[in-house]
Coordinates of C-alpha atoms in Angstrom, one line a residue:
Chain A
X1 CA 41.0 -27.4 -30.6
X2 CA 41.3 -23.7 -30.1
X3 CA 38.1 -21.6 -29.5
X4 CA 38.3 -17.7 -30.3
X5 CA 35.6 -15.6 -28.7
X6 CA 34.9 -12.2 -30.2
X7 CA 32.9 -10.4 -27.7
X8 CA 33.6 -11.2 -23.7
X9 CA 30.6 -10.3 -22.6
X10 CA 27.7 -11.6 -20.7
X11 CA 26.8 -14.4 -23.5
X12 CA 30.6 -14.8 -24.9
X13 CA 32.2 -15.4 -21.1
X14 CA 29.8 -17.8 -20.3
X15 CA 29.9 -19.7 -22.8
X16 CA 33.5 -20.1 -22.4
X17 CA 33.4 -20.7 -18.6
X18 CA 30.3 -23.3 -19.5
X19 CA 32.7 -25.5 -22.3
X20 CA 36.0 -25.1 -19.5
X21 CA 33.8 -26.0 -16.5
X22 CA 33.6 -29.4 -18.8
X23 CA 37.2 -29.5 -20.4
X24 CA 36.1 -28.8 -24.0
X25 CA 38.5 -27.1 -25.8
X26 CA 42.2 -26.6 -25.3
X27 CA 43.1 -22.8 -25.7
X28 CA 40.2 -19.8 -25.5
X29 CA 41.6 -16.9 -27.3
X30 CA 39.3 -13.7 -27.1
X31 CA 38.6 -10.1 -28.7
X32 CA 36.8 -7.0 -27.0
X33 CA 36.7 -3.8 -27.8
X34 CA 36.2 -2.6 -25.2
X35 CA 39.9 -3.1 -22.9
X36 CA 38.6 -3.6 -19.3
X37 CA 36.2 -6.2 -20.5
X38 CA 39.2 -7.6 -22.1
X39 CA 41.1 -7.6 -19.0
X40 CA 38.5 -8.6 -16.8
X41 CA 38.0 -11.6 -19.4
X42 CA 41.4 -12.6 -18.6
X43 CA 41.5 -11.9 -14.9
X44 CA 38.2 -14.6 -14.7
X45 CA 39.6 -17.2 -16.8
X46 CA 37.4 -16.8 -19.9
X47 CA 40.1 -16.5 -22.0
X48 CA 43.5 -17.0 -21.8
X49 CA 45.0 -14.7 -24.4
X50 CA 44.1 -11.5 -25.8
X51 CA 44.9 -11.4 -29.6
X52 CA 44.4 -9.7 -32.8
X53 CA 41.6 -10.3 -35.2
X54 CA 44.0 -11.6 -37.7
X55 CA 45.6 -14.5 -35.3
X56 CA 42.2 -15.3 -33.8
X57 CA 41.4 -16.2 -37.0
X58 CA 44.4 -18.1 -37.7
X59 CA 44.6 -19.8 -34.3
X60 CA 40.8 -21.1 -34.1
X61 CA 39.1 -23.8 -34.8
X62 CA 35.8 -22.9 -33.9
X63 CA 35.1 -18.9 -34.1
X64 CA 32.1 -17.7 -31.7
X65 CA 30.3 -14.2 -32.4
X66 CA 29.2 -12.9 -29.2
X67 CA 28.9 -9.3 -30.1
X68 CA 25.9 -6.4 -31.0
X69 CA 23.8 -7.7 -33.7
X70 CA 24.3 -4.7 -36.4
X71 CA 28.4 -5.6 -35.9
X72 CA 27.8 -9.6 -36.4
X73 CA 26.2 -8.4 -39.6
X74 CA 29.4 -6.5 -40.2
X75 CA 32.3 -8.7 -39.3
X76 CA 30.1 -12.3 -40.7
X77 CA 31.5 -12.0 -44.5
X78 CA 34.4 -10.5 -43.2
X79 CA 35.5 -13.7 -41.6
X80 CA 34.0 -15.8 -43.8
X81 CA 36.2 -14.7 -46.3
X82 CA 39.0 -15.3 -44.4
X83 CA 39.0 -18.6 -42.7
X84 CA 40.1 -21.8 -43.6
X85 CA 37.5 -24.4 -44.9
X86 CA 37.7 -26.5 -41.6
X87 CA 36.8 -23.3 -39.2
X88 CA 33.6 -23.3 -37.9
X89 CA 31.8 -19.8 -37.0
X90 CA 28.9 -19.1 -35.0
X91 CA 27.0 -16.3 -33.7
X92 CA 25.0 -16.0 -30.6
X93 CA 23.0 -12.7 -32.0
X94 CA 19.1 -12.1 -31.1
X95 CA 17.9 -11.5 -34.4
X96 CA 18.8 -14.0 -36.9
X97 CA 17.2 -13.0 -40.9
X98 CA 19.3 -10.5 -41.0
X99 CA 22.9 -11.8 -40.4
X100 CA 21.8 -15.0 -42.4
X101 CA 20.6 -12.9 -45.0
X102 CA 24.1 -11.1 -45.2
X103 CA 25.8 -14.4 -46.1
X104 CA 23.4 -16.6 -48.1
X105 CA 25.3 -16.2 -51.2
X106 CA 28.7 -16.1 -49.2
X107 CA 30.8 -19.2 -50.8
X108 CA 31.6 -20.3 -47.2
X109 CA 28.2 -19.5 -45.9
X110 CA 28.1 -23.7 -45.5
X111 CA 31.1 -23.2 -42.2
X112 CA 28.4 -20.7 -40.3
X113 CA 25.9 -22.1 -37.9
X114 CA 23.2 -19.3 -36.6
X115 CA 22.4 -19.6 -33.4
X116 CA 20.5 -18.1 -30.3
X117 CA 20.4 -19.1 -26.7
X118 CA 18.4 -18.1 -24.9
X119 CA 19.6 -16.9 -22.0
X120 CA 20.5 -13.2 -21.5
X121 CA 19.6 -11.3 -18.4
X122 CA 19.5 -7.4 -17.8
X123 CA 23.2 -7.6 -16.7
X124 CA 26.6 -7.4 -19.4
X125 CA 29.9 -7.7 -18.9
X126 CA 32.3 -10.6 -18.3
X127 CA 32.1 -9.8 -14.6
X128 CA 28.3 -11.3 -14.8
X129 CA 29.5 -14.6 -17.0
X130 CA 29.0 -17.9 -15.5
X131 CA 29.2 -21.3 -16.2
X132 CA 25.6 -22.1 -15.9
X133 CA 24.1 -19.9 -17.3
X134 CA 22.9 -21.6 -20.1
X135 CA 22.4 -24.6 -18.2
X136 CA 18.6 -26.2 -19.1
X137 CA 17.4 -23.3 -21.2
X138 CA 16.9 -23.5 -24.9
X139 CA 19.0 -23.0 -27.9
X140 CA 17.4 -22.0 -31.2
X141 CA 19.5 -22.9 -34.5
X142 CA 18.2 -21.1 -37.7
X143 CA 18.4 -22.3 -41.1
X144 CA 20.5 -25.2 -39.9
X145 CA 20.3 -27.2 -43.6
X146 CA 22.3 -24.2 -44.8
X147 CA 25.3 -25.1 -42.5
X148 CA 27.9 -28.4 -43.3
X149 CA 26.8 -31.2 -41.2
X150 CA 30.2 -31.5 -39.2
X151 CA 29.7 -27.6 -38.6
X152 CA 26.2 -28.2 -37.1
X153 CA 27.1 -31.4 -35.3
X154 CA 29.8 -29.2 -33.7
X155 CA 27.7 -26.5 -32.8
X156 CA 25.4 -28.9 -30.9
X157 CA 28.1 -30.2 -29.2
X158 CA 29.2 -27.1 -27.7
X159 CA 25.3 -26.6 -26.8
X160 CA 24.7 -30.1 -25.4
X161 CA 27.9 -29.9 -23.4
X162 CA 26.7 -26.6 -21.7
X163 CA 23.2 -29.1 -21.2
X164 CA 20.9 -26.5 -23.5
X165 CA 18.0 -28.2 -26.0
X166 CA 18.1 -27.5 -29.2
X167 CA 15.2 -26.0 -31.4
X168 CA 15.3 -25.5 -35.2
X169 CA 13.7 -23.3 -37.1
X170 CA 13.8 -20.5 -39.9
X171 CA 15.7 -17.5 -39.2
X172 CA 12.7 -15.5 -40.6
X173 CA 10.2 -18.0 -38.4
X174 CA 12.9 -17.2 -35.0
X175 CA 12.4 -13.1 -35.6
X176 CA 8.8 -13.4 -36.1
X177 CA 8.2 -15.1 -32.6
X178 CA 11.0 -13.9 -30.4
X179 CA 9.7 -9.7 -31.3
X180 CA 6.9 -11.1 -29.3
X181 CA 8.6 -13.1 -26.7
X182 CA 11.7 -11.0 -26.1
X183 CA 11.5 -7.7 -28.0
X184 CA 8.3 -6.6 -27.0
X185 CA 9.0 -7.3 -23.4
X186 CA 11.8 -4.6 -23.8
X187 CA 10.2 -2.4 -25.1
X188 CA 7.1 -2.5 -22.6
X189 CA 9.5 -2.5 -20.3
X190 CA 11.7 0.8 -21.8
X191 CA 8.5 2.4 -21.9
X192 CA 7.3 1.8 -18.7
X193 CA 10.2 3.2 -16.7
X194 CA 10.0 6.1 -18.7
X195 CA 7.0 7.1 -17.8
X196 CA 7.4 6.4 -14.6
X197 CA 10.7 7.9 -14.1
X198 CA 9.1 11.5 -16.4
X199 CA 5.9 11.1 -13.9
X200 CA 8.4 11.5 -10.9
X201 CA 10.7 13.4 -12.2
X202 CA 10.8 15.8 -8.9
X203 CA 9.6 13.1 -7.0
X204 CA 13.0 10.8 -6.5
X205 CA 11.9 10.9 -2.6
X206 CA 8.3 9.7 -3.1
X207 CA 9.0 7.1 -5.8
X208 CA 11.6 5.6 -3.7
X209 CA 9.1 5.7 -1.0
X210 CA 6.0 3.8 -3.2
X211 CA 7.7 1.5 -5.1
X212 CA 7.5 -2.2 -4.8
X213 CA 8.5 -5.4 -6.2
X214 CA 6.2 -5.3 -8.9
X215 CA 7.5 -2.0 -10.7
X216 CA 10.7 -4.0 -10.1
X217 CA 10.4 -7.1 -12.2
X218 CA 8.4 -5.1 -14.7
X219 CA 11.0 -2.7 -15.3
X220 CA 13.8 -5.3 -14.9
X221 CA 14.8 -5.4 -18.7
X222 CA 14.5 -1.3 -18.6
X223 CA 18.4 -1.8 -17.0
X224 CA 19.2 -3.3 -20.4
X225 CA 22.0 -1.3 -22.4
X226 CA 21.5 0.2 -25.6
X227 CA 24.7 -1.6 -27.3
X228 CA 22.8 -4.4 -27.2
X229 CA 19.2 -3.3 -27.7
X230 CA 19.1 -0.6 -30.2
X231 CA 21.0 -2.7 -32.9
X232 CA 18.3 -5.5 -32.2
X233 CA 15.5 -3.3 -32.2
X234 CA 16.4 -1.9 -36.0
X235 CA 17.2 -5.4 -37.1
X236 CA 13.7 -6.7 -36.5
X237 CA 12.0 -3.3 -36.9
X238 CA 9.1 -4.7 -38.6
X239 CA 8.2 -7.6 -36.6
X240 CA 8.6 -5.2 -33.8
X241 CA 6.3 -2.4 -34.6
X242 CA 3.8 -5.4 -35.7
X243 CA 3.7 -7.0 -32.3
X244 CA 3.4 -3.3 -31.1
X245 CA 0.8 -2.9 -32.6
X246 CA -0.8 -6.1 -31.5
X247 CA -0.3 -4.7 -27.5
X248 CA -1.2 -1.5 -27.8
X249 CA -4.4 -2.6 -29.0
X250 CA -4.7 -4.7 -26.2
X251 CA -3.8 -2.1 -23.8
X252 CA -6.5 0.1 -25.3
X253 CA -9.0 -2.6 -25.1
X254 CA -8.5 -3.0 -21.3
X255 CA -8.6 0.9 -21.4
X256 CA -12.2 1.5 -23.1
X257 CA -13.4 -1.6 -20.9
X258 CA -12.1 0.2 -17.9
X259 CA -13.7 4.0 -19.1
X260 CA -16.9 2.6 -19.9
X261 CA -16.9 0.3 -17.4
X262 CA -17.3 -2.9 -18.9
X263 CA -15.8 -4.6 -15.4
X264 CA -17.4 -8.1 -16.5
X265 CA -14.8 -8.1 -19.7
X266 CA -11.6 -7.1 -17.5
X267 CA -12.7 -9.5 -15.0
X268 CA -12.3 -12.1 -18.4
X269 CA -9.4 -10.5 -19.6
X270 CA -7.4 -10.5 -16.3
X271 CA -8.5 -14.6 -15.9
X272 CA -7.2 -15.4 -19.3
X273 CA -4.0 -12.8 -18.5
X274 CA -3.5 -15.4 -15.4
X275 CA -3.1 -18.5 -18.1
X276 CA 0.6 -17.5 -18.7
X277 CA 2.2 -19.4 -15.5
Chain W
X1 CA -4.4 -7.7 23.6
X2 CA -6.7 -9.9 20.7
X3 CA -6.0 -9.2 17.2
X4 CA -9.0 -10.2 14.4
X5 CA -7.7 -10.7 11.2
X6 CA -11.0 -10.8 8.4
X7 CA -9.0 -12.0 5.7
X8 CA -6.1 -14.7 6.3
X9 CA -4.3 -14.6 3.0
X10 CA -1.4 -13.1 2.1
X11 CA -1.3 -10.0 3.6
X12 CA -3.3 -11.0 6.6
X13 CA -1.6 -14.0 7.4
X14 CA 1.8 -12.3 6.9
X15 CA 1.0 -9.5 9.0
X16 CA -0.3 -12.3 11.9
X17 CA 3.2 -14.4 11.3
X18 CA 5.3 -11.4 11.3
X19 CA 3.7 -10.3 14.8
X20 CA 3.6 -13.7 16.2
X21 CA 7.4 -14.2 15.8
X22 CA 7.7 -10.8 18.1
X23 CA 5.1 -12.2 20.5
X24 CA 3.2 -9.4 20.4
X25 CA -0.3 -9.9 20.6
X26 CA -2.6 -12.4 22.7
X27 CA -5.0 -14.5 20.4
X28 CA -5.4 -14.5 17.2
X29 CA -8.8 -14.6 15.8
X30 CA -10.0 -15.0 12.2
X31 CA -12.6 -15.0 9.6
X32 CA -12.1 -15.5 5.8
X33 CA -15.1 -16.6 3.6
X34 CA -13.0 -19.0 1.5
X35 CA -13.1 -22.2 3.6
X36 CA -10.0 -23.5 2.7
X37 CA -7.7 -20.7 3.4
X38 CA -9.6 -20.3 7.1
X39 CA -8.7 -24.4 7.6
X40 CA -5.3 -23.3 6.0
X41 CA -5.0 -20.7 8.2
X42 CA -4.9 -22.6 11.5
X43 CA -2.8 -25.2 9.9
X44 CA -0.3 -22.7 9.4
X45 CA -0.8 -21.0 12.8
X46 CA -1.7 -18.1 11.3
X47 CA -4.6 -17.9 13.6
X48 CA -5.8 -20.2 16.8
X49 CA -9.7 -19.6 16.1
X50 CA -11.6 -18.9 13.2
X51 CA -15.0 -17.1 14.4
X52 CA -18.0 -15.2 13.6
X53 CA -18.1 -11.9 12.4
X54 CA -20.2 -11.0 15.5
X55 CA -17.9 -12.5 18.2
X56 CA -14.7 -11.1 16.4
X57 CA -15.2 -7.7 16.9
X58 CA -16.7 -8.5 20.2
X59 CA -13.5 -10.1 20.9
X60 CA -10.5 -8.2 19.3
X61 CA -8.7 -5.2 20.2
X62 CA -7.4 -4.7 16.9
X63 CA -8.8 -5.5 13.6
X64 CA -7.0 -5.8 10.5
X65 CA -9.3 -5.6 7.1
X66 CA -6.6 -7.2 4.2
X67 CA -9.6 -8.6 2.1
X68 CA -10.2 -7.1 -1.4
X69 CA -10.7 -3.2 -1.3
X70 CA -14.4 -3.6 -2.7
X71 CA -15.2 -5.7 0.4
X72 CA -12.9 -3.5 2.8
X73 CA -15.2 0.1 1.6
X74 CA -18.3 -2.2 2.1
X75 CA -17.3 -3.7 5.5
X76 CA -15.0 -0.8 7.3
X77 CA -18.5 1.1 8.2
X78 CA -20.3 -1.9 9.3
X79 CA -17.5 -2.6 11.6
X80 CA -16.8 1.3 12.8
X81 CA -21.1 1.3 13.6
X82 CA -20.4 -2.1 16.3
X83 CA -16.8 -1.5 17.6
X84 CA -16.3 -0.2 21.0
X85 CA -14.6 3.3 21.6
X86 CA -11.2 1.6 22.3
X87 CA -11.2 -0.9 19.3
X88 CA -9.0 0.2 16.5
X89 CA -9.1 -0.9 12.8
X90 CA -6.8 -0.7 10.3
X91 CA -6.8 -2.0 6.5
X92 CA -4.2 -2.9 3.9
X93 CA -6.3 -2.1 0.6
X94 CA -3.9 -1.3 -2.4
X95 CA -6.6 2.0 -3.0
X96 CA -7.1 4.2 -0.2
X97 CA -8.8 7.2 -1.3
X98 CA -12.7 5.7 -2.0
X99 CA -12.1 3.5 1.5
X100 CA -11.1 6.8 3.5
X101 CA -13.9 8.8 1.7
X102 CA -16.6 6.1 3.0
X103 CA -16.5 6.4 6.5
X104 CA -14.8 10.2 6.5
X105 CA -18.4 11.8 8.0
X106 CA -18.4 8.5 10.5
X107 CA -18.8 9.6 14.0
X108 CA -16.3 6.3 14.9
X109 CA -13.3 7.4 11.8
X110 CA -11.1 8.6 14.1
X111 CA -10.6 4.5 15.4
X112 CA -9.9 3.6 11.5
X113 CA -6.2 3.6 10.1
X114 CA -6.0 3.5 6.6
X115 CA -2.5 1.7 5.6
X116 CA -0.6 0.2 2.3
X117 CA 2.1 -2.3 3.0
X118 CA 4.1 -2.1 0.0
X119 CA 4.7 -5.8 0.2
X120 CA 2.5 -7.4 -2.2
X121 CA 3.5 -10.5 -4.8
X122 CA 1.7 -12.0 -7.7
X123 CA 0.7 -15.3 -5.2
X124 CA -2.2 -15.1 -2.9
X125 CA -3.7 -17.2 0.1
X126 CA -2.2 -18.1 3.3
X127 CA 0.1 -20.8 1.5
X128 CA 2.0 -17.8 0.7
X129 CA 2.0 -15.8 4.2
X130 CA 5.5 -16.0 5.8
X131 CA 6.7 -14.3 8.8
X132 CA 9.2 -11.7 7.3
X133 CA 7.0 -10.5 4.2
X134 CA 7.2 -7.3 5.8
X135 CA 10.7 -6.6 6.5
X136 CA 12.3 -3.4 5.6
X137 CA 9.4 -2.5 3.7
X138 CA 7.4 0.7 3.6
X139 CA 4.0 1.0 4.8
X140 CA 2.0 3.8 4.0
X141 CA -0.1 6.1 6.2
X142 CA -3.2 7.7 4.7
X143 CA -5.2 10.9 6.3
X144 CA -3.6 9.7 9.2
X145 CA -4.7 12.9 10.7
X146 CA -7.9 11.8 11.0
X147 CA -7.1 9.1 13.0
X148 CA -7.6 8.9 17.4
X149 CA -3.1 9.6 18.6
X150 CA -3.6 6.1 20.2
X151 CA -4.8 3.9 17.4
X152 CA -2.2 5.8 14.7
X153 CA 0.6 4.5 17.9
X154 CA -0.5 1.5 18.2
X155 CA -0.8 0.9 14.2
X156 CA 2.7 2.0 13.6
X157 CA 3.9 -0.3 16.6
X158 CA 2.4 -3.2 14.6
X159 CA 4.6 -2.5 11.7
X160 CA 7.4 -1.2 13.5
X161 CA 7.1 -4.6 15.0
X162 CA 8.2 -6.3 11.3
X163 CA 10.7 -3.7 10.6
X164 CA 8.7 -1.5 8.4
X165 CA 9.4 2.1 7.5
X166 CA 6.4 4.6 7.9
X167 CA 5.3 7.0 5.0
X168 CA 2.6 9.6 5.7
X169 CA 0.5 10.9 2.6
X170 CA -2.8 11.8 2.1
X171 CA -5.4 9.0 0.3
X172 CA -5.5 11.2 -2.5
X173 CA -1.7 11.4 -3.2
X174 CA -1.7 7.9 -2.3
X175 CA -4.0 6.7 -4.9
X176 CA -2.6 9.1 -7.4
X177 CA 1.2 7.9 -6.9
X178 CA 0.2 3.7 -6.9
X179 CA -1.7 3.8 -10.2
X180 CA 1.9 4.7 -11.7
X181 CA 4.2 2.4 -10.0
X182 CA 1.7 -0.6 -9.1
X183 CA -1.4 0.0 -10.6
X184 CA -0.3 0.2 -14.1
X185 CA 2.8 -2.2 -13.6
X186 CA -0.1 -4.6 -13.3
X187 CA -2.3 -3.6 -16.6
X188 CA 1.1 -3.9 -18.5
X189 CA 1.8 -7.2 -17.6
X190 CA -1.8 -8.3 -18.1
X191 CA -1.8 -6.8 -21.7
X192 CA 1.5 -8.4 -22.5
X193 CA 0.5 -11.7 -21.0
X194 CA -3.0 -11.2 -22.9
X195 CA -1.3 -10.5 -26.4
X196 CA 1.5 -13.2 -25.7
X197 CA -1.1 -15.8 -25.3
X198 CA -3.4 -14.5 -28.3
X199 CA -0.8 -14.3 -30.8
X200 CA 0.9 -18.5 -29.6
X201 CA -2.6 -19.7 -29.3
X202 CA -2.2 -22.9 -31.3
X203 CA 1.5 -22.8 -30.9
X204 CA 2.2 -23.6 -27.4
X205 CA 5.2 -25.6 -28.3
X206 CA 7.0 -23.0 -30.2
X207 CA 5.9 -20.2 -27.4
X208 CA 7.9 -22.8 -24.4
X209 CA 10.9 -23.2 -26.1
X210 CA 11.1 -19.5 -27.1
X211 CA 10.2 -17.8 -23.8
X212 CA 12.8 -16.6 -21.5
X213 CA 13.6 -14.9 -18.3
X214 CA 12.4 -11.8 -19.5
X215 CA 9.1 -12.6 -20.5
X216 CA 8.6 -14.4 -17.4
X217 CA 9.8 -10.8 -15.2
X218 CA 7.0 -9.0 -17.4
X219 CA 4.5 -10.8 -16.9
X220 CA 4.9 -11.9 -13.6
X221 CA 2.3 -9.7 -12.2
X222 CA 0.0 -11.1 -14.8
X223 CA -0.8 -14.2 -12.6
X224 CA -2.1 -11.7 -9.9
X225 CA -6.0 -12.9 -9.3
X226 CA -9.1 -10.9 -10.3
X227 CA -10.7 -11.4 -7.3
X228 CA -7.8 -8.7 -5.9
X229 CA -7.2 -6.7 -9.1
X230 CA -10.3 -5.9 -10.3
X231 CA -11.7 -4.2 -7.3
X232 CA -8.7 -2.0 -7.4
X233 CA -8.6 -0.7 -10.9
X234 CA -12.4 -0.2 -10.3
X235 CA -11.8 1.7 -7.2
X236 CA -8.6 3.8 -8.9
X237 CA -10.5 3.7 -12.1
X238 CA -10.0 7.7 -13.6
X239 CA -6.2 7.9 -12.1
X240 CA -5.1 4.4 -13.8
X241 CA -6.7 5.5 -17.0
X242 CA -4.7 8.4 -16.7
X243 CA -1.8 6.4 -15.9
X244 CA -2.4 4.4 -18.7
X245 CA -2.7 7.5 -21.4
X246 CA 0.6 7.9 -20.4
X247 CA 1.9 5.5 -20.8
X248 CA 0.5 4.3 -24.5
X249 CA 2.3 7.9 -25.7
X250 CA 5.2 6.8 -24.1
X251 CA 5.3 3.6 -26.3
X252 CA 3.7 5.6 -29.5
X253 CA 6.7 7.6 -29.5
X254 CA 9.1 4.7 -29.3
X255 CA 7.1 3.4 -32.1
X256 CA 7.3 6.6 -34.4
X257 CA 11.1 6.6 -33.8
X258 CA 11.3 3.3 -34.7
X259 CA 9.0 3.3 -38.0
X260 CA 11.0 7.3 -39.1
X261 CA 13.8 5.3 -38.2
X262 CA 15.1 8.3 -36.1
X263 CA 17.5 5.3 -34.1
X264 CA 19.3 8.1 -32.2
X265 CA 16.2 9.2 -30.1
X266 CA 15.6 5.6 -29.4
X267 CA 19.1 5.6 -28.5
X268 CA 18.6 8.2 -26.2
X269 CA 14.5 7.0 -24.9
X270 CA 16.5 3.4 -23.5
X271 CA 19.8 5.4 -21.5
X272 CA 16.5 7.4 -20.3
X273 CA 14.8 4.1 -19.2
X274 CA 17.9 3.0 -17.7
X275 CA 17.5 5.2 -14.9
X276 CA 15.9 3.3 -13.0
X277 CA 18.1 1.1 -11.3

């Protein structure tokens, strides 16, 4: 069985270096647009051929979406209208209503399995795949009923193999919670080294000089590249200005406790802050 | 040459590991009004005596204040009224400006050094101390002017000692500069922690097999305890509510891009953010 890989990336390399580390799958055939990632790909063993879009389609049994949201969106019917009705596709995307929603009608939308792992970390590019990556964490697979059973049981496998759990829920119920969970934590986290960055603007010396670990983990997802981000961030606008709206009331709670010095409340808020380990 | 250490958590016990592993220093001698952490404390040879208040500044050569800045501004003049004219002082409190102002008409200030180890972490208590917490770290020096040439020496020995890096600034600069890169670090994660846990309340379930690694970076500092926390935004109240205006415009404009769907300036708001690598 022949796996083709469209995106090389972080999420796309280690998926392939997590199914080779356990011999599943005989040939990994792989597109990126982008040509050193392409070449790197090949230099790490993700995949071992670089091919067109049209013979990755005809070569693979299993077809794995590992690319920007907005362009899964793109490239979903696209295939489906293509393949065979033994290929099975998946996507790895962050956001999942939308792509589902751009093939619910499609005749083949039955050979697609939505899925997210997750697993991603501030660093892209094959050069940061591994083989473990997904090992113990979480899988979420959206509107599975929609997908063939031998599609699904496939998808699992590759999963299970890799050692992830699944979950199963609506694409709509997946975007809801993961703005909160993941996209929010972005975008605290964009915003944070912004102003911190426009605050010491003239200042490279002295920030250098002050900051700690703790600006560091909080701006951790700040290294996070647009490519990825933006095209997320549109997809689940809604949710995402929602569950901005939820912190930034929070923030401005803490903020008029703080001015009028309600310390008793923060001392509250901070302990019930502390429940998240 | 005695050291007294009031405090033996994390700081304090570091900064008694870190100088222990160097040898420098004779006895160590140490008060801390939790129980456990003073029994702790000897466990982990932090200290060989825990004594009276009296006794340890009878005692030591050097005091070091890393208790909670509330306690540290209520304590340092207490101390500076009993000490002897060759006893030096020094504290670690995350604020420096209120501490400094406290004893700046004392007739003993110039024996006080006001410092900030950058080398916090979200755990506290001597569990956490380890001998290297310190290394290649910066400290910071506050109205170090105002302190006697031999007690600023001898201060900067003692982090020398663990491989620090000095910074001189005034209190006021001090207090300014942390309330963007710590201060506020910490009020973020505490309001994302806060509205994480509102909004999964009754779904704690859903909220474990959602959360990932980012989340977890985020809101790492939002298991830091109140007993630490709240004394510091008290103490850097007016500069952290600035710091905080800031930074809610910062996140209103990321929203208003996002609901005018202007996508290019958010384009351009994350390669800002990612900066600061």
């Amino acid at each position: 069985m022949n796996i083709g890989i469209i995106g090389l990336g972080l999420i796309g390399g280690s998926i392939s270096l997590g199914l080779r580390k356990y011999n599943f799958g005989d040939k990994f055939l792989g597109i990126d647009s982008n040509k050193e990632n392409a070449i790197h790909a090949i230099k790490l063993g993700i995949v071992d051929k670089i091919i067109s879009f049209q013979d990755l389609i005809l070569q693979s049994s299993v077809i794995i979406l590992s690319i920007p949201v907005d362009r899964i969106k793109k490239i979903l019917p696209i295939i489906l209208n293509k393949i065979s009705n033994d290929t099975i596709i998946l996507d790895t995307g962050s956001t999942k209503y939308e792509i589902c929603n751009s093939v619910y009608s499609h005749p083949k939308r039955s050979r697609f399995v939505a899925t997210h792992p997750i697993a991603g970390v501030e660093n892209s590019g094959p050069e940061y795949a591994h083989s473990d990556l997904f090992h113990k964490k979480n899988c979420i697979l959206c509107d599975s009923e929609l997908s063939d059973p031998d599609a699904l049981f496939l998808v699992e496998k590759i999963y299970s193999i890799m050692d992830m759990r699944m979950i199963y829920i609506t694409s709509k119920e997946h975007d809801f919670y993961i703005s909160y969970v993941s996209h929010l934590p972005h975008v605290v986290s964009f915003s944070l080294a912004s102003t911190v960055l426009e605050k010491f603007k003239n200042k490279k010396k002295i920030f250098n000089n002050m900051r700690g670990s703790g600006l560091d983990s909080t701006t951790r997802l700040a290294k996070s590249k647009t490519e990825t981000w933006l095209p997320i961030f549109i997809s689940n606008k809604n949710n995402l200005i929602q569950a901005m709206d939820v912190y930034i009331d929070h923030l401005k709670i803490f903020r008029k406790y703080l001015r009028k010095k309600e310390f008793h409340q923060i001392d509250r808020y901070i302990k019930k802050a502390n429940d998240i380990k």
